[in-house]
């Protein structure tokens, strides 16, 4: 079920009209040139859009701390589609991120009926083991369970005050018959995404969440809620520069210098404004005009690129005064790999999916049956060439198995020129997939005992 203009994160339908998605959801296309050491999925246009990724690349270039958060639904077997997120998590980790992994055992209970104990088993032996085999660093990775991290649930509960049923109806298409556990699951996910910023989990720093577009509703909800909690907003000033404005809300009147009757407590207000002005001047801005009565501070000399630094300063003050001080999460979006049979890759359709622990013979059968972009006859193929946009085997090389750009380019040009036949592309895919699966299997066997090293203390 889905509201107008929305994507249902729990549906098996997937839209692949990425241009439309960018426009409709207000995402920004990824500019590969702006990334330091772009990874394979960036270079190939598979990670195609983002929100606020520049905040993260800013941290990378300055060596400032940032985190990456991902979540897994512990139901079913892990397949190739899942590995795409891990590839990105690993890339962020290599660029300096700390990593938090949420085992969405409460969500699996709510939406799939998976018991907590089955969820735990699946998470550890299926997902975390594969994450280890895919190369995450146990020293910089913390896996936790939604059900055993009270802070996540508490945030889900308290941040619930910042939204209402109509918003959830609009985002997720919930209605009167929706199960309440299902309504709570997205709020727990808001807690997942926000909690690494709490002082006990690494403190104030940007967090990036790499996802498929199906998860964007959760990110929109989290960004919206985080912004609503902010005590100070930093906006573009009409006549140039930036303006910092107080946001008076339930629970912060006293700190904002507002009396219970709504009048302004000028003494408290002046003190607050002076504190903010002092911390902004510490950043090197000298021309600062404040209007304590309106609760605004104007910084004509600041540019949009100073916005983040000023916001961080304001968030620190907000925390000092007792607020949550949350940065809205950043996110990246990847394209979906097609299923072998041309539809969505899903654990419930084993014939369309390659699983992380598939036997070689079984993988081989699926690739041989996969939809190809070859022409009906060899003669036509030699003349017209193959179509990579339809060829599943080629796309699997591009998304997963062929890590060398030059080799991939060569396959592409050979195939498109008709020199290479669809069967030959399939055979290359099978060869590379064989190496890939065998390597992963060996790593899983080596790392079985290391799963516990990935667990946060509250997950043991
Ligand atoms: N909802 C996600 C899924 O269906 C799992 C998840 C839970 C998640 N918490 C998260 C994903 C936080 C990203 C970030 O797979």
Short mmCIF file of C-alpha atoms and ligand atoms in Angstrom, two decimals:
data_model
loop_
_atom_site.label_atom_id
_atom_site.label_comp_id
_atom_site.label_asym_id
_atom_site.label_seq_id
_atom_site.Cartn_x
_atom_site.Cartn_y
_atom_site.Cartn_z
CA UNK A 1 0.00 0.00 0.00
CA UNK A 2 1.32 3.35 -0.86
CA UNK A 3 0.34 7.00 -0.65
CA UNK A 4 0.27 9.31 -3.65
CA UNK A 5 3.72 9.91 -5.12
CA UNK A 6 5.32 7.50 -2.73
CA UNK A 7 7.31 4.28 -2.74
CA UNK A 8 6.27 1.57 -0.34
CA UNK A 9 9.38 0.29 1.45
CA UNK A 10 7.75 -3.07 2.17
CA UNK A 11 6.39 -3.73 -1.29
CA UNK A 12 7.89 -6.15 -3.77
CA UNK A 13 7.39 -3.64 -6.58
CA UNK A 14 10.38 -1.58 -7.56
CA UNK A 15 10.46 1.45 -9.74
CA UNK A 16 13.52 1.75 -11.94
CA UNK A 17 12.76 5.10 -13.51
CA UNK A 18 15.65 6.76 -11.74
CA UNK A 19 15.34 10.13 -13.52
CA UNK A 20 11.77 10.40 -12.31
CA UNK A 21 12.71 9.30 -8.80
CA UNK A 22 15.40 12.00 -8.56
CA UNK A 23 12.87 14.67 -9.54
CA UNK A 24 9.98 13.36 -7.53
CA UNK A 25 11.88 12.92 -4.27
CA UNK A 26 14.14 15.94 -4.66
CA UNK A 27 17.38 13.92 -4.67
CA UNK A 28 20.68 15.20 -6.05
CA UNK A 29 22.48 13.24 -8.77
CA UNK A 30 25.89 11.92 -7.69
CA UNK A 31 28.84 13.84 -9.13
CA UNK A 32 31.52 11.15 -9.30
CA UNK A 33 34.23 13.76 -9.83
CA UNK A 34 33.58 15.23 -6.38
CA UNK A 35 34.30 11.94 -4.58
CA UNK A 36 37.75 11.06 -3.30
CA UNK A 37 38.79 7.59 -4.58
CA UNK A 38 35.35 6.77 -6.03
CA UNK A 39 34.45 3.12 -5.58
CA UNK A 40 33.33 0.65 -8.23
CA UNK A 41 29.63 1.37 -7.71
CA UNK A 42 30.23 5.12 -8.03
CA UNK A 43 32.38 4.84 -11.14
CA UNK A 44 29.71 2.74 -12.83
CA UNK A 45 26.82 5.08 -12.03
CA UNK A 46 25.17 2.47 -9.80
CA UNK A 47 25.14 4.84 -6.83
CA UNK A 48 23.18 7.49 -8.69
CA UNK A 49 21.75 9.98 -6.18
CA UNK A 50 22.14 11.35 -2.68
CA UNK A 51 21.01 13.80 -0.04
CA UNK A 52 23.72 15.94 1.57
CA UNK A 53 26.60 13.70 0.51
CA UNK A 54 28.73 16.87 0.28
CA UNK A 55 28.55 17.06 4.09
CA UNK A 56 30.23 13.65 4.23
CA UNK A 57 32.85 14.37 1.56
CA UNK A 58 33.59 17.59 3.47
CA UNK A 59 34.36 15.48 6.56
CA UNK A 60 36.53 13.16 4.45
CA UNK A 61 38.60 16.00 3.09
CA UNK A 62 39.03 17.68 6.47
CA UNK A 63 39.60 14.43 8.35
CA UNK A 64 36.55 15.16 10.55
CA UNK A 65 34.67 12.24 12.07
CA UNK A 66 31.59 10.84 10.35
CA UNK A 67 29.67 7.61 10.63
CA UNK A 68 27.79 5.25 8.36
CA UNK A 69 24.70 3.41 9.46
CA UNK A 70 22.98 0.53 7.76
CA UNK A 71 20.27 -1.88 8.79
CA UNK A 72 19.37 -5.41 7.86
CA UNK A 73 16.11 -7.23 8.04
CA UNK A 74 17.02 -10.64 9.47
CA UNK A 75 14.67 -12.73 7.41
CA UNK A 76 15.48 -14.91 4.45
CA UNK A 77 18.82 -15.60 2.84
CA UNK A 78 21.32 -12.94 1.95
CA UNK A 79 21.59 -12.39 -1.80
CA UNK A 80 23.64 -10.27 -4.16
CA UNK A 81 21.26 -7.32 -3.88
CA UNK A 82 22.18 -7.01 -0.20
CA UNK A 83 25.88 -6.99 -0.97
CA UNK A 84 25.62 -3.63 -2.77
CA UNK A 85 25.00 -1.75 0.45
CA UNK A 86 27.89 -3.53 2.14
CA UNK A 87 30.19 -2.60 -0.73
CA UNK A 88 29.31 1.05 -0.03
CA UNK A 89 29.60 0.68 3.73
CA UNK A 90 33.07 -0.74 3.21
CA UNK A 91 33.99 2.17 0.96
CA UNK A 92 32.85 4.72 3.56
CA UNK A 93 34.76 2.77 6.21
CA UNK A 94 37.91 2.93 4.10
CA UNK A 95 37.41 6.70 3.83
CA UNK A 96 37.34 7.00 7.62
CA UNK A 97 33.76 6.28 8.75
CA UNK A 98 32.84 4.38 11.88
CA UNK A 99 30.13 1.81 11.11
CA UNK A 100 26.90 0.95 12.94
CA UNK A 101 24.77 -1.95 11.74
CA UNK A 102 21.20 -2.23 12.97
CA UNK A 103 19.70 -5.69 13.06
CA UNK A 104 16.07 -4.76 12.43
CA UNK A 105 14.70 -7.59 14.54
CA UNK A 106 11.76 -5.51 15.75
CA UNK A 107 10.88 -4.55 12.19
CA UNK A 108 11.15 -8.20 11.07
CA UNK A 109 8.84 -9.16 13.93
CA UNK A 110 6.37 -6.43 12.97
CA UNK A 111 6.36 -6.85 9.20
CA UNK A 112 7.39 -10.48 8.60
CA UNK A 113 6.43 -12.25 11.80
CA UNK A 114 10.04 -13.36 12.46
CA UNK A 115 10.56 -14.21 16.13
CA UNK A 116 13.37 -12.34 17.90
CA UNK A 117 15.35 -15.53 18.48
CA UNK A 118 15.08 -16.65 14.83
CA UNK A 119 15.99 -13.12 13.79
CA UNK A 120 19.10 -13.28 15.92
CA UNK A 121 20.23 -16.60 14.44
CA UNK A 122 19.69 -15.39 10.88
CA UNK A 123 21.42 -12.09 11.56
CA UNK A 124 24.55 -13.68 12.99
CA UNK A 125 25.02 -16.75 10.81
CA UNK A 126 23.70 -15.36 7.57
CA UNK A 127 24.21 -11.60 7.46
CA UNK A 128 27.02 -10.64 9.83
CA UNK A 129 29.14 -13.58 8.66
CA UNK A 130 28.76 -12.43 5.05
CA UNK A 131 29.47 -8.80 6.04
CA UNK A 132 32.71 -10.04 7.58
CA UNK A 133 33.52 -12.03 4.45
CA UNK A 134 32.81 -8.97 2.29
CA UNK A 135 35.58 -7.16 4.11
CA UNK A 136 34.16 -4.97 6.86
CA UNK A 137 36.67 -4.17 9.58
CA UNK A 138 35.54 -5.63 12.94
CA UNK A 139 37.44 -2.97 14.89
CA UNK A 140 35.40 -0.23 13.29
CA UNK A 141 32.01 -1.97 13.07
CA UNK A 142 29.32 -2.23 15.73
CA UNK A 143 26.40 -4.56 15.11
CA UNK A 144 23.45 -4.11 17.46
CA UNK A 145 19.87 -5.36 17.75
CA UNK A 146 16.92 -2.97 17.77
CA UNK A 147 15.33 -5.05 20.50
CA UNK A 148 18.30 -4.72 22.85
CA UNK A 149 19.24 -1.08 22.46
CA UNK A 150 16.89 0.93 24.69
CA UNK A 151 18.22 4.27 23.41
CA UNK A 152 17.01 3.45 19.89
CA UNK A 153 13.55 2.56 21.11
CA UNK A 154 13.44 5.58 23.40
CA UNK A 155 14.32 7.87 20.50
CA UNK A 156 11.70 6.17 18.36
CA UNK A 157 9.20 6.92 21.07
CA UNK A 158 10.20 10.50 21.90
CA UNK A 159 10.67 11.52 18.26
CA UNK A 160 7.20 10.14 17.60
CA UNK A 161 6.00 13.37 19.20
CA UNK A 162 7.30 15.23 16.15
CA UNK A 163 5.07 13.48 13.66
CA UNK A 164 1.49 12.31 13.42
CA UNK A 165 -0.69 9.72 11.79
CA UNK A 166 -1.46 11.91 8.78
CA UNK A 167 2.21 12.24 7.97
CA UNK A 168 2.70 8.49 8.22
CA UNK A 169 -0.40 7.98 6.08
CA UNK A 170 1.01 10.30 3.45
CA UNK A 171 4.46 8.74 3.48
CA UNK A 172 3.59 5.05 3.83
CA UNK A 173 -0.05 4.87 2.88
CA UNK A 174 -1.05 3.63 6.34
CA UNK A 175 -4.75 3.56 7.09
CA UNK A 176 -7.21 2.60 9.77
CA UNK A 177 -6.55 -1.12 9.36
CA UNK A 178 -2.76 -0.83 9.62
CA UNK A 179 -1.28 -2.95 12.36
CA UNK A 180 0.25 -0.78 15.09
CA UNK A 181 3.51 -2.75 15.15
CA UNK A 182 3.81 -1.72 11.52
CA UNK A 183 3.33 1.93 12.48
CA UNK A 184 6.00 1.67 15.16
CA UNK A 185 8.62 0.05 12.91
CA UNK A 186 9.46 3.25 10.95
CA UNK A 187 9.83 5.18 14.19
CA UNK A 188 12.28 2.60 15.46
CA UNK A 189 14.15 3.03 12.19
CA UNK A 190 14.23 6.79 12.84
CA UNK A 191 15.83 5.87 16.17
CA UNK A 192 18.36 3.63 14.36
CA UNK A 193 19.37 6.39 12.00
CA UNK A 194 19.62 9.16 14.58
CA UNK A 195 21.10 7.41 17.62
CA UNK A 196 24.78 7.22 16.53
CA UNK A 197 24.84 10.99 17.08
CA UNK A 198 24.07 10.59 20.78
CA UNK A 199 27.04 11.17 23.07
CA UNK A 200 27.08 7.52 24.16
CA UNK A 201 27.35 6.31 20.56
CA UNK A 202 30.04 8.52 19.10
CA UNK A 203 28.55 11.98 19.57
CA UNK A 204 27.71 14.81 17.22
CA UNK A 205 28.87 13.99 13.69
CA UNK A 206 27.23 13.49 10.30
CA UNK A 207 25.82 10.03 9.59
CA UNK A 208 25.34 8.68 6.08
CA UNK A 209 22.87 5.91 5.26
CA UNK A 210 23.41 4.07 1.94
CA UNK A 211 20.12 2.57 0.74
CA UNK A 212 18.05 1.57 -2.25
CA UNK A 213 15.37 4.14 -3.13
CA UNK A 214 12.73 1.93 -1.55
CA UNK A 215 14.08 3.08 1.84
CA UNK A 216 13.83 6.80 1.04
CA UNK A 217 10.49 7.26 2.85
CA UNK A 218 12.30 6.40 6.09
CA UNK A 219 15.00 8.93 5.33
CA UNK A 220 12.53 11.66 4.49
CA UNK A 221 10.71 10.99 7.75
CA UNK A 222 13.97 11.01 9.75
CA UNK A 223 15.24 14.20 8.12
CA UNK A 224 11.93 15.92 8.64
CA UNK A 225 11.76 14.91 12.31
CA UNK A 226 15.41 15.80 13.01
CA UNK A 227 14.94 19.25 11.53
CA UNK A 228 11.84 19.82 13.62
CA UNK A 229 13.81 19.14 16.80
CA UNK A 230 16.53 21.72 15.97
CA UNK A 231 16.58 24.74 18.28
CA UNK A 232 18.41 26.90 15.76
CA UNK A 233 17.92 27.11 12.01
CA UNK A 234 20.57 28.44 9.67
CA UNK A 235 19.05 29.85 6.48
CA UNK A 236 20.06 31.89 3.49
CA UNK A 237 19.78 35.64 4.27
CA UNK A 238 17.76 37.58 1.73
CA UNK A 239 20.38 40.28 1.18
CA UNK A 240 23.36 37.90 1.15
CA UNK A 241 24.98 35.77 3.84
CA UNK A 242 23.26 33.55 6.38
CA UNK A 243 20.74 34.03 9.17
CA UNK A 244 20.56 31.98 12.32
CA UNK A 245 17.07 31.93 13.83
CA UNK A 246 15.81 30.54 17.13
CA UNK A 247 13.12 27.88 16.93
CA UNK A 248 10.94 28.15 20.01
CA UNK A 249 9.15 24.87 20.63
CA UNK A 250 7.62 22.71 23.32
CA UNK A 251 10.29 22.00 25.89
CA UNK A 252 12.72 24.81 25.13
CA UNK A 253 10.84 28.03 25.98
CA UNK A 254 12.85 28.72 29.08
CA UNK A 255 16.20 28.26 27.32
CA UNK A 256 15.00 30.37 24.39
CA UNK A 257 14.06 33.22 26.73
CA UNK A 258 10.30 32.91 26.48
CA UNK A 259 8.04 33.26 29.53
CA UNK A 260 5.22 30.81 30.12
CA UNK A 261 2.72 33.47 29.03
CA UNK A 262 4.58 33.82 25.72
CA UNK A 263 6.31 37.10 26.55
CA UNK A 264 10.02 37.50 25.96
CA UNK A 265 12.38 37.25 28.91
CA UNK A 266 14.84 39.83 27.61
CA UNK A 267 17.52 39.00 30.13
CA UNK A 268 17.61 35.31 29.22
CA UNK A 269 17.21 36.08 25.52
CA UNK A 270 20.12 38.53 25.51
CA UNK A 271 22.32 36.02 27.27
CA UNK A 272 21.49 33.31 24.75
CA UNK A 273 22.08 35.59 21.76
CA UNK A 274 25.39 36.77 23.24
CA UNK A 275 26.48 33.16 23.66
CA UNK A 276 25.61 32.34 20.05
CA UNK A 277 27.29 35.51 18.73
CA UNK A 278 30.44 34.69 20.67
CA UNK A 279 30.66 31.19 19.27
CA UNK A 280 30.02 32.41 15.71
CA UNK A 281 32.73 35.06 16.04
CA UNK A 282 35.10 32.33 17.18
CA UNK A 283 34.67 30.91 13.68
CA UNK A 284 36.15 34.11 12.31
CA UNK A 285 33.07 36.14 11.34
CA UNK A 286 33.28 39.73 12.54
CA UNK A 287 30.28 41.45 10.99
CA UNK A 288 27.43 39.95 13.03
CA UNK A 289 24.10 41.71 13.56
CA UNK A 290 21.74 40.33 16.14
CA UNK A 291 18.12 41.05 16.87
CA UNK A 292 17.42 39.47 20.26
CA UNK A 293 13.73 40.34 20.18
CA UNK A 294 13.17 38.55 16.87
CA UNK A 295 15.59 35.84 17.88
CA UNK A 296 17.77 36.21 14.80
CA UNK A 297 21.47 36.62 14.14
CA UNK A 298 22.59 37.81 10.73
CA UNK A 299 25.99 36.92 9.32
CA UNK A 300 26.28 38.81 6.01
CA UNK A 301 29.85 37.63 5.40
CA UNK A 302 28.97 33.91 5.54
CA UNK A 303 28.48 31.86 2.38
CA UNK A 304 26.50 28.67 1.82
CA UNK A 305 29.70 26.71 2.33
CA UNK A 306 29.94 28.09 5.89
CA UNK A 307 26.46 26.81 6.64
CA UNK A 308 27.57 23.44 7.92
CA UNK A 309 30.23 24.84 10.29
CA UNK A 310 27.78 27.36 11.72
CA UNK A 311 25.12 24.69 12.12
CA UNK A 312 27.55 22.40 13.93
CA UNK A 313 28.41 25.22 16.32
CA UNK A 314 24.69 25.86 16.93
CA UNK A 315 24.06 22.16 17.53
CA UNK A 316 26.82 22.04 20.14
CA UNK A 317 25.20 24.95 21.97
CA UNK A 318 21.79 23.29 21.65
CA UNK A 319 23.21 20.17 23.31
CA UNK A 320 24.84 22.22 26.04
CA UNK A 321 21.42 23.72 26.78
CA UNK A 322 19.71 20.32 26.90
CA UNK A 323 18.46 19.81 23.33
CA UNK A 324 19.10 16.74 21.17
CA UNK A 325 21.25 18.63 18.65
CA UNK A 326 20.65 16.41 15.61
CA UNK A 327 22.06 16.66 12.10
CA UNK A 328 19.59 15.34 9.53
CA UNK A 329 20.99 12.11 8.07
CA UNK A 330 22.79 12.10 4.73
CA UNK A 331 21.98 9.31 2.30
CA UNK A 332 23.00 7.68 -0.96
CA UNK A 333 20.80 5.70 -3.35
CA UNK A 334 21.80 2.82 -5.55
CA UNK A 335 20.16 1.29 -8.59
CA UNK A 336 18.67 -2.15 -8.20
CA UNK A 337 20.25 -5.04 -10.02
CA UNK A 338 17.63 -6.84 -12.07
CA UNK A 339 16.69 -10.36 -11.16
CA UNK A 340 17.99 -13.13 -13.40
CA UNK A 341 14.55 -13.52 -14.95
CA UNK A 342 14.20 -9.79 -15.56
CA UNK A 343 12.05 -8.94 -12.53
CA UNK A 344 13.02 -7.89 -9.00
CA UNK A 345 15.75 -9.78 -7.16
CA UNK A 346 14.13 -11.27 -4.09
CA UNK A 347 14.76 -14.05 -1.60
CA UNK A 348 11.30 -15.35 -2.30
CA UNK A 349 12.19 -15.94 -5.98
CA UNK A 350 15.28 -18.16 -5.80
CA UNK A 351 15.33 -18.65 -9.58
CA UNK A 352 15.83 -14.92 -10.12
CA UNK A 353 18.46 -14.38 -7.46
CA UNK A 354 22.01 -15.43 -6.70
CA UNK A 355 22.46 -16.11 -3.00
CA UNK A 356 25.71 -15.53 -1.14
CA UNK A 357 25.96 -19.26 -0.43
CA UNK A 358 24.68 -20.57 -3.76
CA UNK A 359 26.34 -23.72 -5.08
CA UNK A 360 28.33 -23.12 -8.24
CA UNK A 361 26.09 -25.46 -10.28
CA UNK A 362 22.99 -23.69 -9.14
CA UNK A 363 24.45 -20.25 -10.00
CA UNK A 364 25.54 -21.61 -13.37
CA UNK A 365 22.02 -22.82 -14.18
CA UNK A 366 20.52 -19.43 -13.30
CA UNK A 367 23.02 -17.47 -15.39
CA UNK A 368 22.46 -19.79 -18.36
CA UNK A 369 18.72 -19.19 -18.15
CA UNK A 370 19.05 -15.44 -17.61
CA UNK A 371 17.59 -12.93 -20.04
CA UNK A 372 20.16 -11.85 -22.59
CA UNK A 373 20.60 -8.93 -24.92
CA UNK A 374 21.67 -11.13 -27.81
CA UNK A 375 19.96 -11.15 -31.23
CA UNK A 376 17.77 -14.09 -32.32
CA UNK A 377 20.35 -15.48 -34.77
CA UNK A 378 24.14 -15.44 -34.82
CA UNK A 379 24.05 -13.72 -38.20
CA UNK A 380 21.88 -10.89 -36.84
CA UNK A 381 24.00 -10.66 -33.69
CA UNK A 382 27.20 -10.22 -35.69
CA UNK A 383 25.48 -7.49 -37.68
CA UNK A 384 23.53 -5.64 -34.94
CA UNK A 385 25.52 -6.43 -31.81
CA UNK A 386 24.24 -7.25 -28.31
CA UNK A 387 22.19 -4.95 -26.08
CA UNK A 388 23.84 -4.54 -22.65
CA UNK A 389 20.79 -2.72 -21.27
CA UNK A 390 18.84 -5.99 -21.55
CA UNK A 391 21.65 -8.41 -20.78
CA UNK A 392 21.46 -9.68 -17.23
CA UNK A 393 24.82 -11.50 -17.31
CA UNK A 394 26.57 -8.30 -18.44
CA UNK A 395 24.82 -6.33 -15.70
CA UNK A 396 25.94 -8.82 -13.06
CA UNK A 397 29.51 -8.37 -14.23
CA UNK A 398 29.00 -4.60 -13.99
CA UNK A 399 27.28 -4.61 -10.57
CA UNK A 400 29.18 -7.41 -8.85
CA UNK A 401 31.71 -9.69 -10.45
CA UNK A 402 34.07 -7.79 -12.77
CA UNK A 403 36.04 -5.40 -10.62
CA UNK A 404 38.38 -4.21 -13.39
CA UNK A 405 36.90 -1.29 -15.33
CA UNK A 406 39.12 -1.99 -18.34
CA UNK A 407 37.96 -5.61 -18.61
CA UNK A 408 34.33 -4.56 -18.29
CA UNK A 409 34.79 -1.95 -21.04
CA UNK A 410 36.33 -4.56 -23.28
CA UNK A 411 33.44 -6.98 -22.76
CA UNK A 412 31.03 -4.15 -23.50
CA UNK A 413 32.65 -3.13 -26.75
CA UNK A 414 33.14 -6.72 -27.93
CA UNK A 415 29.51 -7.51 -27.17
CA UNK A 416 28.00 -4.34 -28.62
CA UNK A 417 30.02 -4.74 -31.81
CA UNK A 418 28.68 -8.27 -32.24
CA UNK A 419 32.09 -9.92 -31.99
CA UNK A 420 31.12 -11.49 -28.69
CA UNK A 421 27.98 -13.61 -28.41
CA UNK A 422 25.51 -13.63 -25.54
CA UNK A 423 26.62 -17.16 -24.60
CA UNK A 424 30.19 -15.94 -24.29
CA UNK A 425 29.17 -13.09 -21.97
CA UNK A 426 27.29 -15.63 -19.88
CA UNK A 427 30.37 -17.84 -19.69
CA UNK A 428 32.53 -14.90 -18.51
CA UNK A 429 29.87 -14.09 -15.93
CA UNK A 430 29.85 -17.70 -14.73
CA UNK A 431 33.66 -17.76 -14.48
CA UNK A 432 33.85 -14.52 -12.51
CA UNK A 433 30.88 -15.45 -10.31
CA UNK A 434 32.53 -18.80 -9.56
CA UNK A 435 35.69 -17.09 -8.35
CA UNK A 436 33.62 -14.59 -6.38
CA UNK A 437 31.44 -17.21 -4.66
CA UNK A 438 34.37 -19.51 -3.86
CA UNK A 439 36.38 -16.66 -2.40
CA UNK A 440 33.42 -15.59 -0.27
CA UNK A 441 32.83 -19.15 0.92
CA UNK A 442 36.47 -19.51 1.98
CA UNK A 443 36.35 -16.22 3.84
CA UNK A 444 33.12 -17.22 5.58
CA UNK A 445 34.78 -20.43 6.77
CA UNK A 446 37.81 -18.51 8.06
CA UNK A 447 35.74 -15.85 9.79
CA UNK A 448 33.10 -17.97 11.52
CA UNK A 449 34.72 -17.41 14.89
CA UNK A 450 35.09 -13.67 14.23
CA UNK A 451 31.37 -12.85 14.07
CA UNK A 452 31.41 -11.94 17.76
CA UNK A 453 34.10 -9.33 17.11
CA UNK A 454 31.55 -7.34 15.11
CA UNK A 455 29.01 -7.24 17.92
CA UNK A 456 28.51 -4.21 20.13
CA UNK A 457 28.65 -4.96 23.87
CA UNK A 458 24.83 -4.80 24.09
CA UNK A 459 24.50 -7.41 21.32
CA UNK A 460 26.45 -10.20 23.01
N1 LIG B 1 14.00 -1.24 6.83
C1 LIG B 1 15.23 -1.85 6.40
C2 LIG B 1 14.91 -3.03 5.46
O1 LIG B 1 13.78 -3.25 5.14
C3 LIG B 1 16.09 -2.31 7.54
C4 LIG B 1 16.55 -1.19 8.42
C5 LIG B 1 16.24 -1.01 9.73
C6 LIG B 1 17.39 -0.13 8.04
N2 LIG B 1 16.85 0.09 10.22
C7 LIG B 1 17.57 0.67 9.22
C8 LIG B 1 18.03 0.25 6.86
C9 LIG B 1 18.34 1.81 9.20
C10 LIG B 1 18.80 1.40 6.87
C11 LIG B 1 18.95 2.17 8.03
O2 LIG B 1 15.78 -3.72 5.01
#
